[in-house]
Coordinates of C-alpha atoms and ligand atoms in Angstrom, one line a residue:
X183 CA 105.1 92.2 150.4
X184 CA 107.9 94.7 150.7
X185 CA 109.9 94.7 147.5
X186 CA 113.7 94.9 146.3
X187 CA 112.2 95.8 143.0
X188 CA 108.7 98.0 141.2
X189 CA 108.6 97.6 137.7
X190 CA 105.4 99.8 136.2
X191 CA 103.8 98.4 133.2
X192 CA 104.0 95.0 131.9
X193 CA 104.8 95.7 128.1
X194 CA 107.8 93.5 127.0
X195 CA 110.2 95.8 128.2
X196 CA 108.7 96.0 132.0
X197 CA 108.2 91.7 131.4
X198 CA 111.7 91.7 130.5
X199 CA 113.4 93.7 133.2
X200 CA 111.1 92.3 136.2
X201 CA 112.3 88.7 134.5
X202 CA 116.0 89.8 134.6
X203 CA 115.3 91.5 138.2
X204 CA 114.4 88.5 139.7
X205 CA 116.4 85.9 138.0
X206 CA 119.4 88.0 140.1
X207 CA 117.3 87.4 143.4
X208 CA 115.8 90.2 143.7
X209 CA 112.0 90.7 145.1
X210 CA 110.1 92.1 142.4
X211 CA 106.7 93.7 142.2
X212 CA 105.5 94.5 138.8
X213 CA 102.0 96.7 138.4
X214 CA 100.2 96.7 135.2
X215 CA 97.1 100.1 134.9
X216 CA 95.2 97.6 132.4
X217 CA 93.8 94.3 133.2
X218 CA 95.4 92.3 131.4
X219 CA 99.0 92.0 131.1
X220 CA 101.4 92.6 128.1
X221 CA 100.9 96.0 126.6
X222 CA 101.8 95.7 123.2
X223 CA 101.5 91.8 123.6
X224 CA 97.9 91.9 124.7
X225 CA 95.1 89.7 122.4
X226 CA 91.7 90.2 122.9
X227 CA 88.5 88.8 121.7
X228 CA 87.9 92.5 119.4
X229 CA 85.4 91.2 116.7
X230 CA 83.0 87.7 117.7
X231 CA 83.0 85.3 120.7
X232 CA 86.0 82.8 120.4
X233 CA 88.6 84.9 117.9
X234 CA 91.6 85.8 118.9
X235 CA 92.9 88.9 117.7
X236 CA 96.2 90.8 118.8
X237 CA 95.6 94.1 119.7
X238 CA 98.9 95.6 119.2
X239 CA 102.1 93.3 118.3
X240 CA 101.9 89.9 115.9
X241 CA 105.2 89.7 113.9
X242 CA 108.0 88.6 116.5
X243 CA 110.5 88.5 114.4
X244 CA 111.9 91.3 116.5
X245 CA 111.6 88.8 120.0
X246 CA 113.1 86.0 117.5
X247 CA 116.4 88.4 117.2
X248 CA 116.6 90.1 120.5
X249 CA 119.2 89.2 122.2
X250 CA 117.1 89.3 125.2
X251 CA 114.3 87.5 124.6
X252 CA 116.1 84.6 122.0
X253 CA 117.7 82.5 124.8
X254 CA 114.5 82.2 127.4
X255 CA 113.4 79.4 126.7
X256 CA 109.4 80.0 127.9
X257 CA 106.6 77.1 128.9
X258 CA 103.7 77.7 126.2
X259 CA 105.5 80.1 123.9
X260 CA 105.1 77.9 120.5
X261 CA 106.0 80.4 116.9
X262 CA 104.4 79.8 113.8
X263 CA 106.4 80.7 110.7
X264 CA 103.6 81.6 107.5
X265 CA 104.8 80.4 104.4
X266 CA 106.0 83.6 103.0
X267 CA 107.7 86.3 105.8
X268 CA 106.2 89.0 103.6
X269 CA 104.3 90.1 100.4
X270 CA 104.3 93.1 98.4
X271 CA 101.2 93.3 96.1
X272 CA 101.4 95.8 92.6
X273 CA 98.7 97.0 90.7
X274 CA 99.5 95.1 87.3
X275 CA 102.5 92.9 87.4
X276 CA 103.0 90.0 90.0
X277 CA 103.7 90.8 93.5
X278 CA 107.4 90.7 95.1
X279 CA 107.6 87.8 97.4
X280 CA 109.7 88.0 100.4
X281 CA 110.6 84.5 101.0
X282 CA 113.0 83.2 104.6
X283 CA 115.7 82.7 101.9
X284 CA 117.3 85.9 101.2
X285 CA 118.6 84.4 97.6
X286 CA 115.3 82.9 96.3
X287 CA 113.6 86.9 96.9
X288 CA 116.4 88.2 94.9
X289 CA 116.1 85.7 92.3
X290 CA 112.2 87.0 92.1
X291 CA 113.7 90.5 91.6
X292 CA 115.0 90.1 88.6
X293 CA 117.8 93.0 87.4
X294 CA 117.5 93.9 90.9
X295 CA 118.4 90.7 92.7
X296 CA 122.1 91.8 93.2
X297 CA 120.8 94.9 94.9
X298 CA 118.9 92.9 97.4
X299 CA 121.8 90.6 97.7
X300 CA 124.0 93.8 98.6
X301 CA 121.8 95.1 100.9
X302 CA 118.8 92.9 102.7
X303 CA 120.8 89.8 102.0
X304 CA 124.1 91.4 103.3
X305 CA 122.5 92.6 106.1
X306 CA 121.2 88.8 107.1
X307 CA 124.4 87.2 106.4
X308 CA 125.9 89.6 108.9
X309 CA 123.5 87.4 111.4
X310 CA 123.1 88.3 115.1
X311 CA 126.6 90.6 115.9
X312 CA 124.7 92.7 113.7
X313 CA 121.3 92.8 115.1
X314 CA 123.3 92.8 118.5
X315 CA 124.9 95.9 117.3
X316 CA 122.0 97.7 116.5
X317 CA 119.4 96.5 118.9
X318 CA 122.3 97.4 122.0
X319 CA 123.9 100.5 120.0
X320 CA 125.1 101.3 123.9
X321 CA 126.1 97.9 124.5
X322 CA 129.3 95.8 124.6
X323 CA 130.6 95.5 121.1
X324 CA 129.5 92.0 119.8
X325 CA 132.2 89.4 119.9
X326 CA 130.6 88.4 116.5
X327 CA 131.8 91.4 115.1
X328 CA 136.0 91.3 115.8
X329 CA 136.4 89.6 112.6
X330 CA 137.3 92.1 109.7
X331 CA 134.3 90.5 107.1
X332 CA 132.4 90.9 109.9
X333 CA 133.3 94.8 110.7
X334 CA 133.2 95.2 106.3
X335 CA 129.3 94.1 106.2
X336 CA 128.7 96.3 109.4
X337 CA 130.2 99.6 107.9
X338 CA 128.4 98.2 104.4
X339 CA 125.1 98.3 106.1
X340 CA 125.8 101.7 108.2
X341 CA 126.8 103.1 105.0
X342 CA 123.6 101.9 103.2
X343 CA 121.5 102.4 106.1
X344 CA 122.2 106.4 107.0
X345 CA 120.3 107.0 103.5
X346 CA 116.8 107.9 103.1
X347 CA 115.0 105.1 101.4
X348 CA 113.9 107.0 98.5
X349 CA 117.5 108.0 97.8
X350 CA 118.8 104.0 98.4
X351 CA 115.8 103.1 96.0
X352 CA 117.0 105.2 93.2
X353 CA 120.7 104.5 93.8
X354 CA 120.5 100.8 94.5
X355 CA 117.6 99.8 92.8
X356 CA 116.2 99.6 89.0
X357 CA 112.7 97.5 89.3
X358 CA 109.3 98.9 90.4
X359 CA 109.7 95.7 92.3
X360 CA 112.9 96.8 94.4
X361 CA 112.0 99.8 95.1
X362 CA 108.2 99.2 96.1
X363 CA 109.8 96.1 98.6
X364 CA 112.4 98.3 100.0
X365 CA 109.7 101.3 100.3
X366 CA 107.1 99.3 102.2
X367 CA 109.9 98.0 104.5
X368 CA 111.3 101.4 105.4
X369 CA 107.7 102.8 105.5
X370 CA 107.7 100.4 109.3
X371 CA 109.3 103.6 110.6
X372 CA 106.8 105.9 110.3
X373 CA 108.7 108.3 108.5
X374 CA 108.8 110.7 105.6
X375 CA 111.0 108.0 103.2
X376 CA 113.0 111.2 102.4
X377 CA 114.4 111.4 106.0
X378 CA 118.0 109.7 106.7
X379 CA 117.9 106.5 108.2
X380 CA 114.7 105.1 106.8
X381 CA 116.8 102.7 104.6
X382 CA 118.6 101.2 107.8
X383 CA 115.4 100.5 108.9
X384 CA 113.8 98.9 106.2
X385 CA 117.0 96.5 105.7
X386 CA 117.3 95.7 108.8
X387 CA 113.6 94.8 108.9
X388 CA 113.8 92.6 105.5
X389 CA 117.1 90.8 106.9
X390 CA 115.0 89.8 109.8
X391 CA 112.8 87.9 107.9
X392 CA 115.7 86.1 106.1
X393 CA 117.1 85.4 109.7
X394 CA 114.3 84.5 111.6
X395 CA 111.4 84.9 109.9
X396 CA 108.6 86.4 111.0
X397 CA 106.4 84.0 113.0
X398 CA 103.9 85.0 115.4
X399 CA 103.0 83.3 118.6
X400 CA 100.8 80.2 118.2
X401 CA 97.4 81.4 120.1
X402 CA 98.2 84.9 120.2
X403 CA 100.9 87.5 121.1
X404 CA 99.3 87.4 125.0
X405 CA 100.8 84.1 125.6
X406 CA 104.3 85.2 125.6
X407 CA 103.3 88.0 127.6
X408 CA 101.7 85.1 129.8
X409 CA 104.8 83.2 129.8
X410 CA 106.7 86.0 131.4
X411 CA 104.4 86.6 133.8
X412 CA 104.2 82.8 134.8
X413 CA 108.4 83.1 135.0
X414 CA 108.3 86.1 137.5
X415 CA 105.8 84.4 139.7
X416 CA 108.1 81.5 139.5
X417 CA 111.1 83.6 140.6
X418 CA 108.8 84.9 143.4
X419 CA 107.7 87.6 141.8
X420 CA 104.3 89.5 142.4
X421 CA 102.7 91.3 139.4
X422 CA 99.0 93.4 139.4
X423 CA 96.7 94.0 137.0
X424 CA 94.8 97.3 137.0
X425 CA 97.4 99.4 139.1
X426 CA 98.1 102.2 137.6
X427 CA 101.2 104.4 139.1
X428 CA 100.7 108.4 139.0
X429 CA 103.5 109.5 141.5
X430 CA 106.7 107.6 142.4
X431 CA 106.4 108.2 145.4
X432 CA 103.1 105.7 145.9
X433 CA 106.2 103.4 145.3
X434 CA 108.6 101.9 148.4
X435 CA 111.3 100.2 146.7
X436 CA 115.2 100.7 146.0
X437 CA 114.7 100.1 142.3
X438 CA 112.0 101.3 140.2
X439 CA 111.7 100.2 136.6
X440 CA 109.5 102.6 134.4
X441 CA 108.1 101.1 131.4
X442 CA 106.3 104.1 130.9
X443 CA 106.6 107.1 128.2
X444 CA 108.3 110.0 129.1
X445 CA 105.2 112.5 129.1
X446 CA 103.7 110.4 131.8
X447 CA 107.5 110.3 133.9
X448 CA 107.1 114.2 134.0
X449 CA 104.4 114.1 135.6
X450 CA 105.5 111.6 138.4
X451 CA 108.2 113.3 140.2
X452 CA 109.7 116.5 140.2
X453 CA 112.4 116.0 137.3
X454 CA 115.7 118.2 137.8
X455 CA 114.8 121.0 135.8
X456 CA 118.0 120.8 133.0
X457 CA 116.7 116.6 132.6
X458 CA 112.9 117.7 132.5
X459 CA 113.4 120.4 129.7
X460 CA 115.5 118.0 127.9
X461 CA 112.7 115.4 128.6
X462 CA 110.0 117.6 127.5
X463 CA 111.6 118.2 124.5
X464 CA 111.2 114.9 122.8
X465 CA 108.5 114.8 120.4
X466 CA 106.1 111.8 119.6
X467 CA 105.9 110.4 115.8
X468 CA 102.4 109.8 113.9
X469 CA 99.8 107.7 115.2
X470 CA 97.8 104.8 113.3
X471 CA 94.4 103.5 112.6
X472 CA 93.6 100.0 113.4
X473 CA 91.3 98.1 111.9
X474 CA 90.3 94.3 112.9
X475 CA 88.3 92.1 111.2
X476 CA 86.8 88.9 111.4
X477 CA 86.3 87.4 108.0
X478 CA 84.0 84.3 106.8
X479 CA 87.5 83.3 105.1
X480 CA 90.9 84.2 103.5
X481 CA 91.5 87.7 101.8
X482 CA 90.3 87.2 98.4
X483 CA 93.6 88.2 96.9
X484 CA 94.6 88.8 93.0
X485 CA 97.6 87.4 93.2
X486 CA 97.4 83.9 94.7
X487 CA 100.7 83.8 95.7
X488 CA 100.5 86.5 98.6
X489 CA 97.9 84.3 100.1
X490 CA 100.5 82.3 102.4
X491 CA 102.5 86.1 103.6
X492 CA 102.0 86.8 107.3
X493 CA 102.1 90.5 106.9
X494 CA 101.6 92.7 103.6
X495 CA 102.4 95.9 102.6
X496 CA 99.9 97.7 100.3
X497 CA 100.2 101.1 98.5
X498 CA 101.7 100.1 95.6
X499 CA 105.3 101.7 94.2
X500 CA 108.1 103.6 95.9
X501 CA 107.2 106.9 95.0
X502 CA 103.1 106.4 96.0
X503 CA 104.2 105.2 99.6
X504 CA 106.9 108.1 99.8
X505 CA 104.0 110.8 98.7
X506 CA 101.5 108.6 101.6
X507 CA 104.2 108.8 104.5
X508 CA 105.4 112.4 103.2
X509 CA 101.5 113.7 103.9
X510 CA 101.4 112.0 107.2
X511 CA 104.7 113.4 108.1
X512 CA 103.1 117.3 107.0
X513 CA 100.1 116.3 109.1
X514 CA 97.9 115.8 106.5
X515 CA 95.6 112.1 105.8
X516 CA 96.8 110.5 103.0
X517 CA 93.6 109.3 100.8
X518 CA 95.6 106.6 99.0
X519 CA 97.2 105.6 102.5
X520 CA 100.6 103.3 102.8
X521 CA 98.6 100.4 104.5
X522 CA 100.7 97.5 106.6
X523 CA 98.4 94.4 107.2
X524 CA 99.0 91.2 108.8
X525 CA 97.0 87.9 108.6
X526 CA 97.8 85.2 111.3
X527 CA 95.8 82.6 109.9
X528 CA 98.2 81.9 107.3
X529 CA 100.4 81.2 110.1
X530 CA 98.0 80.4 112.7
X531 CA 94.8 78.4 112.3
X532 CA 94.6 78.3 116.3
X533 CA 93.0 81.6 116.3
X534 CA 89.4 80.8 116.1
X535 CA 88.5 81.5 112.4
X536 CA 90.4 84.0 109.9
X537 CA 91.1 87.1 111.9
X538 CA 93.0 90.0 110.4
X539 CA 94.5 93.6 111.3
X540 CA 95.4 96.6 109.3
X541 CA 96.8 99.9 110.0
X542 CA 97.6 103.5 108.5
X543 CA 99.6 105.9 109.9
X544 CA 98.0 109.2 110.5
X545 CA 99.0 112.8 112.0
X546 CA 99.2 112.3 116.0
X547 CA 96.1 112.6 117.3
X548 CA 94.0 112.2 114.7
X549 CA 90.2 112.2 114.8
X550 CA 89.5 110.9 111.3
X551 CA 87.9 107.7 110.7
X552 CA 90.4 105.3 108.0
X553 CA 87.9 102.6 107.7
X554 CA 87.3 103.6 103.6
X555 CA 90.8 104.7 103.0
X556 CA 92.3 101.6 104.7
X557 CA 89.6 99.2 103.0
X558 CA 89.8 100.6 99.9
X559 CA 93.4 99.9 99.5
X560 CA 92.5 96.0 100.8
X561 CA 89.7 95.9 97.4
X562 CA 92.7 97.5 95.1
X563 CA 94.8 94.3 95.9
X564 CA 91.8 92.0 96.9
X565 CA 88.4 92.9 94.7
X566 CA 85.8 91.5 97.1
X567 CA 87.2 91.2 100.3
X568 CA 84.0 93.7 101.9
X569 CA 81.9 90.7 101.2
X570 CA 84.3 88.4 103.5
X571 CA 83.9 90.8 106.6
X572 CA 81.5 89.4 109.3
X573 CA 82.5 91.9 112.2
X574 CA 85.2 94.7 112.2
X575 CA 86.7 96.9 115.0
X576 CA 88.2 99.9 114.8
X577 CA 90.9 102.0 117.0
X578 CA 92.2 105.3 116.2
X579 CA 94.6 107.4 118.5
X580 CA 92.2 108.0 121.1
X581 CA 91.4 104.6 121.7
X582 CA 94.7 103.2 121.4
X583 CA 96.0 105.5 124.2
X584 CA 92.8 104.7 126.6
X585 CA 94.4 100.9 126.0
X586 CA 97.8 101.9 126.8
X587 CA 98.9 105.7 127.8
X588 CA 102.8 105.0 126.1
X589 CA 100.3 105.1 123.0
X590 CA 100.5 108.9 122.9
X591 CA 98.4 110.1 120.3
X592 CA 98.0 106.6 118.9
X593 CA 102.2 106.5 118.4
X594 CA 103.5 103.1 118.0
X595 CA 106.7 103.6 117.9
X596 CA 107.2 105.0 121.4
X597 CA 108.5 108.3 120.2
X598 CA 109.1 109.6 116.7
X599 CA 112.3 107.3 115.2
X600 CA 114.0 110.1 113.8
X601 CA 117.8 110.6 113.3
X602 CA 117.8 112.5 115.8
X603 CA 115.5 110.4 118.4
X604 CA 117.4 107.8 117.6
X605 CA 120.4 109.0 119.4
X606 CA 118.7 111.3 121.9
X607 CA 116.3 108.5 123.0
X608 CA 114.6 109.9 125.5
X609 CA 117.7 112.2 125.8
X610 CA 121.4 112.0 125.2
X611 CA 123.1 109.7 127.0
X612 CA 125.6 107.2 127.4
X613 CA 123.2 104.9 129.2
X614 CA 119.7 106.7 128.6
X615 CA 118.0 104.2 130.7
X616 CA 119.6 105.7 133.6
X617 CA 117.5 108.9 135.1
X618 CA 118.8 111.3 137.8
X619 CA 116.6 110.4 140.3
X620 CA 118.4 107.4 141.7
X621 CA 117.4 104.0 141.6
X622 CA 114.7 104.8 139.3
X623 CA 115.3 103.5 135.1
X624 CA 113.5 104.0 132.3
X625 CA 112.9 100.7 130.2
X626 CA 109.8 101.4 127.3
X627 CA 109.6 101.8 123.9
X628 CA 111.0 105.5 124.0
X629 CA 114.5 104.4 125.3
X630 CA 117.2 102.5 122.7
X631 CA 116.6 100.5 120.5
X632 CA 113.2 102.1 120.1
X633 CA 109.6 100.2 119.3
X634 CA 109.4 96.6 119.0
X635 CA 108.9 93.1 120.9
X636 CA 112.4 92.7 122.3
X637 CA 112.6 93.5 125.3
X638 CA 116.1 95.2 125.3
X639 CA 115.2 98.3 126.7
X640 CA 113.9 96.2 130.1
X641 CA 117.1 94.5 129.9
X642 CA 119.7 97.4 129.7
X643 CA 117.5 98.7 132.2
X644 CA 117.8 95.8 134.7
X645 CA 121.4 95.7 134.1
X646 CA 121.8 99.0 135.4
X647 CA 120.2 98.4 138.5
X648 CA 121.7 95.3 139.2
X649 CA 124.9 97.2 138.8
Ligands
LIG764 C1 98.8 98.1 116.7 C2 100.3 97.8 116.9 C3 100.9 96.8 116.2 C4 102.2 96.5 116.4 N1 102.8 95.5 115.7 C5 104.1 95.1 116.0 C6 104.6 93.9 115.5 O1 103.9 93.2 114.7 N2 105.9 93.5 115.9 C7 106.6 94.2 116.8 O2 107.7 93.8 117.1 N3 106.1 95.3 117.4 C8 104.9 95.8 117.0 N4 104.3 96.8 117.7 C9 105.1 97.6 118.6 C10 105.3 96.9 119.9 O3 104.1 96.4 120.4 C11 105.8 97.9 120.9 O4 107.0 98.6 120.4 C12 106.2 97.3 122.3 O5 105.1 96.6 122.8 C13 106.7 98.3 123.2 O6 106.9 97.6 124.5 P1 107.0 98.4 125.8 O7 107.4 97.4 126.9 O8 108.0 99.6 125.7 O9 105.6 99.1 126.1 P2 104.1 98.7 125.8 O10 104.1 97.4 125.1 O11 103.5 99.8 125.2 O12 103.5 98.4 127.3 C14 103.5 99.4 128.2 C15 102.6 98.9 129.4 O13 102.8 99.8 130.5 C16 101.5 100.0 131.0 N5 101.6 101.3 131.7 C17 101.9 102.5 131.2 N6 101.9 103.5 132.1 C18 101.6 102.9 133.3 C19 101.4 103.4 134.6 N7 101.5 104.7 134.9 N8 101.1 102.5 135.6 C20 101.0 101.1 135.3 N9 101.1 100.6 134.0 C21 101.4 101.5 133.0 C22 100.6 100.1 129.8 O14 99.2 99.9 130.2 C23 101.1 98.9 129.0 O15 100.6 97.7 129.4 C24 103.0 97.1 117.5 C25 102.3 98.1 118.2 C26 101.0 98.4 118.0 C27 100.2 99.3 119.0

């Protein structure tokens, strides 16, 4: 069919902007290289016949904020909330429990509950002009925010936020407990905790699950992917599985969306050469190894009470995470690694049996096999959860890049989330979306806001077309 519109790869970005393409009547072909849709989204049966695993994304607490994803209302997208957002076992004291009410986790914190009131629980009282704000940093200023206690909390968080985590742990926090919770947050970044911004992060992550919550997608992350799909094809849309673009010009169309990292867009055109060296220059962040398991039944825990958290994060205090993420940071595997894990079952029983996912970060591009490490710090927390596995599945850099080549050197996060990548994202920019080469936008994980299930990057990149 001849096109208005290409938008190339179907992550929730690409999903996002062909959507927002075609809602404004515009024809719209999107082509995917894998064969299935979704990117990040995908699930796949990884383990046994009949389980459902997600092979990248679970938590959607991200698509639950995004201000382009929360107001679609989509055919077969159910969320299931687990009982507890998030858990943070410790070796020999009770766990920290990060419960949807911001006030009930502080009360669990003891002489630190008026530092997570002041900072997590600040942050989610702020609500949605401040996600808005952060997740559209290049946007319009959110109505939300004209109110003075509105701008106060904003210029509260931006203040605590700048700071490295370790530096907000020792400042804000007394407890093992607050700083541990705030460390494994902040540790989502895949950065040294001593690097700035790491706290805004990790607050902005915790006041999320206050928010929100942090639900995943009844059945697996694929059917929202699915449910974009089916709304494109509704619009009139055409999308392709198994396409995969290596030159723009293989494309005939006015607009061309890229949801695609910026390694691969220098290889599809010729780039002005001031925009390609500035291109070139951005660097990629540490990689991660993946484990999936399929288990005869829950994770054994020591703690009861993290049994009903959708995602955990193990590696005990503040300062053991910082020395895990400071080694991956120097290039080096940690052997007590920061470890982020995520069991849908406890929000999910629609899955097939008690599926499970765990990751470490690791150097980009690394070679070495996790399985003990990552296991090992499962057994600290959970003494006989070996016994429980029936099949596992592993996935280090390599394999998540064959999967999905934005996955550069196994990279999650689309690009390294440093302060300064977070405001040269892929370069400087008023509207980084925008490339020189007209008509043709940038949408994925490596343009603002950076990685997660949002879809704003697609969106800002729509918008600019459409313009
Ligand atoms: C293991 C893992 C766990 C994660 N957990 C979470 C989580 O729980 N919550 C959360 O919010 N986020 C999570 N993320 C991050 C999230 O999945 C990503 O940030 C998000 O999917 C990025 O979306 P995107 O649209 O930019 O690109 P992607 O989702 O990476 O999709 C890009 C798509 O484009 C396709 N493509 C690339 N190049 C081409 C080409 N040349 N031609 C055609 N197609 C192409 C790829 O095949 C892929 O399908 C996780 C990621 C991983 C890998």
């Amino acid at each position: 069919m001849s096109v208005d519109a290409v938008v190339v790869g179907s992550g929730p970005n690409g999903l996002v902007a062909a959507v927002k393409l075609a809602e404004a009547g515009r024809r719209v072909l999107l082509l995917e290289a894998a064969d299935a849709f979704g990117g990040g989204l995908r699930s796949a049966e990884l383990t046994l016949p009949g389980l459902v695993h997600d092979v990248g994304a679970t938590v959607m607490a991200m698509a639950l904020a995004s201000p382009a994803l929360r107001d679609l209302k989509l055919k077969g997208v159910e969320y299931a909330h687990p009982p507890l957002p998030a858990a943070h076992p410790l070796d020999d004291r009770p766990a920290v429990l990060v419960h949807r009410d911001a006030g009930r986790t502080a009360a669990g914190l003891g002489r630190d509950a008026a530092a997570w009131r002041a900072t997590a629980g600040a942050a989610a009282r702020a609500g949605f002009p401040l996600v808005d704000l952060l997740l559209r940093p290049l946007g319009p200023w959110p109505a939300g925010l004209a109110r003075p206690s509105a701008l106060v909390a904003a210029a509260r968080f931006g203040a605590a936020a700048a700071l490295p985590a370790t530096t907000l742990g020792r400042l804000a926090f007394r407890t093992v407990e607050g700083r541990a919770v705030l460390a494994g947050m902040a540790a989502h970044s895949l950065l040294d905790l001593r690097a700035p911004i790491t706290s805004g992060y990790g607050l902005m992550l915790a006041a999320t699950a206050h928010l929100v919550g942090w639900p995943v997608v009844k059945g697996g992350s694929q059917r929202l992917a699915d449910a974009l799909v089916a709304r494109l094809r509704e619009l009139g849309g055409e999308a392709v599985t198994g396409h995969r673009v290596r030159r723009l010009a293989e494309l005939d169309a006015e607009t061309v969306v890229l949801d695609v990292s910026p390694r691969q867009f220098l290889g599809m055109a010729d780039l002005p050469p001031a925009y390609r060296d500035r291109l070139a220059r951005f660097r990629h962040g540490p990689g991660v190894f993946k484990l999936d398991w399929a288990l005869d039944g829950p994770v054994p825990w020591r703690d009861p009470a993290v049994a009903g958290a959708g995602t955990l994060h193990l590696g005990g205090t503040m300062e053991e995470i910082a020395l895990s993420e400071a080694e991956t940071a120097a290039g080096r595997h940690s052997p007590r690694p920061y470890v982020l894990l995520v069991q849908p079952y406890a929000a999910d029983p629609t899955r097939g049996g008690h599926t499970l996912w765990a990751y470490c970060h690791v150097p980009n591009g690394s070679t070495v096999d996790m399985t003990a490490p990552i296991e090992a710090q499962i057994e600290r927390y959970a003494p006989g959860f070996r016994e429980r596995v029936l099949a596992r599945h592993a996935m280090g850099p390599a394999e998540l890049e064959a999967a999905n080549p934005n996955l550069v050197g196994g990279d999650i996060g689309g690009g390294l989330a440093s302060l300064g990548q977070f405001l040269k994202r892929p370069v400087w920019s008023p509207a980084p979306w925008r490339t020189p080469l007209r008509g043709v936008f940038l949408c994925s994980a490596s343009t603002p806001p950076g990685p997660g299930v949002h879809g704003v990057g697609g969106w800002q990149a729509a918008r600019l077309a459409l313009r």
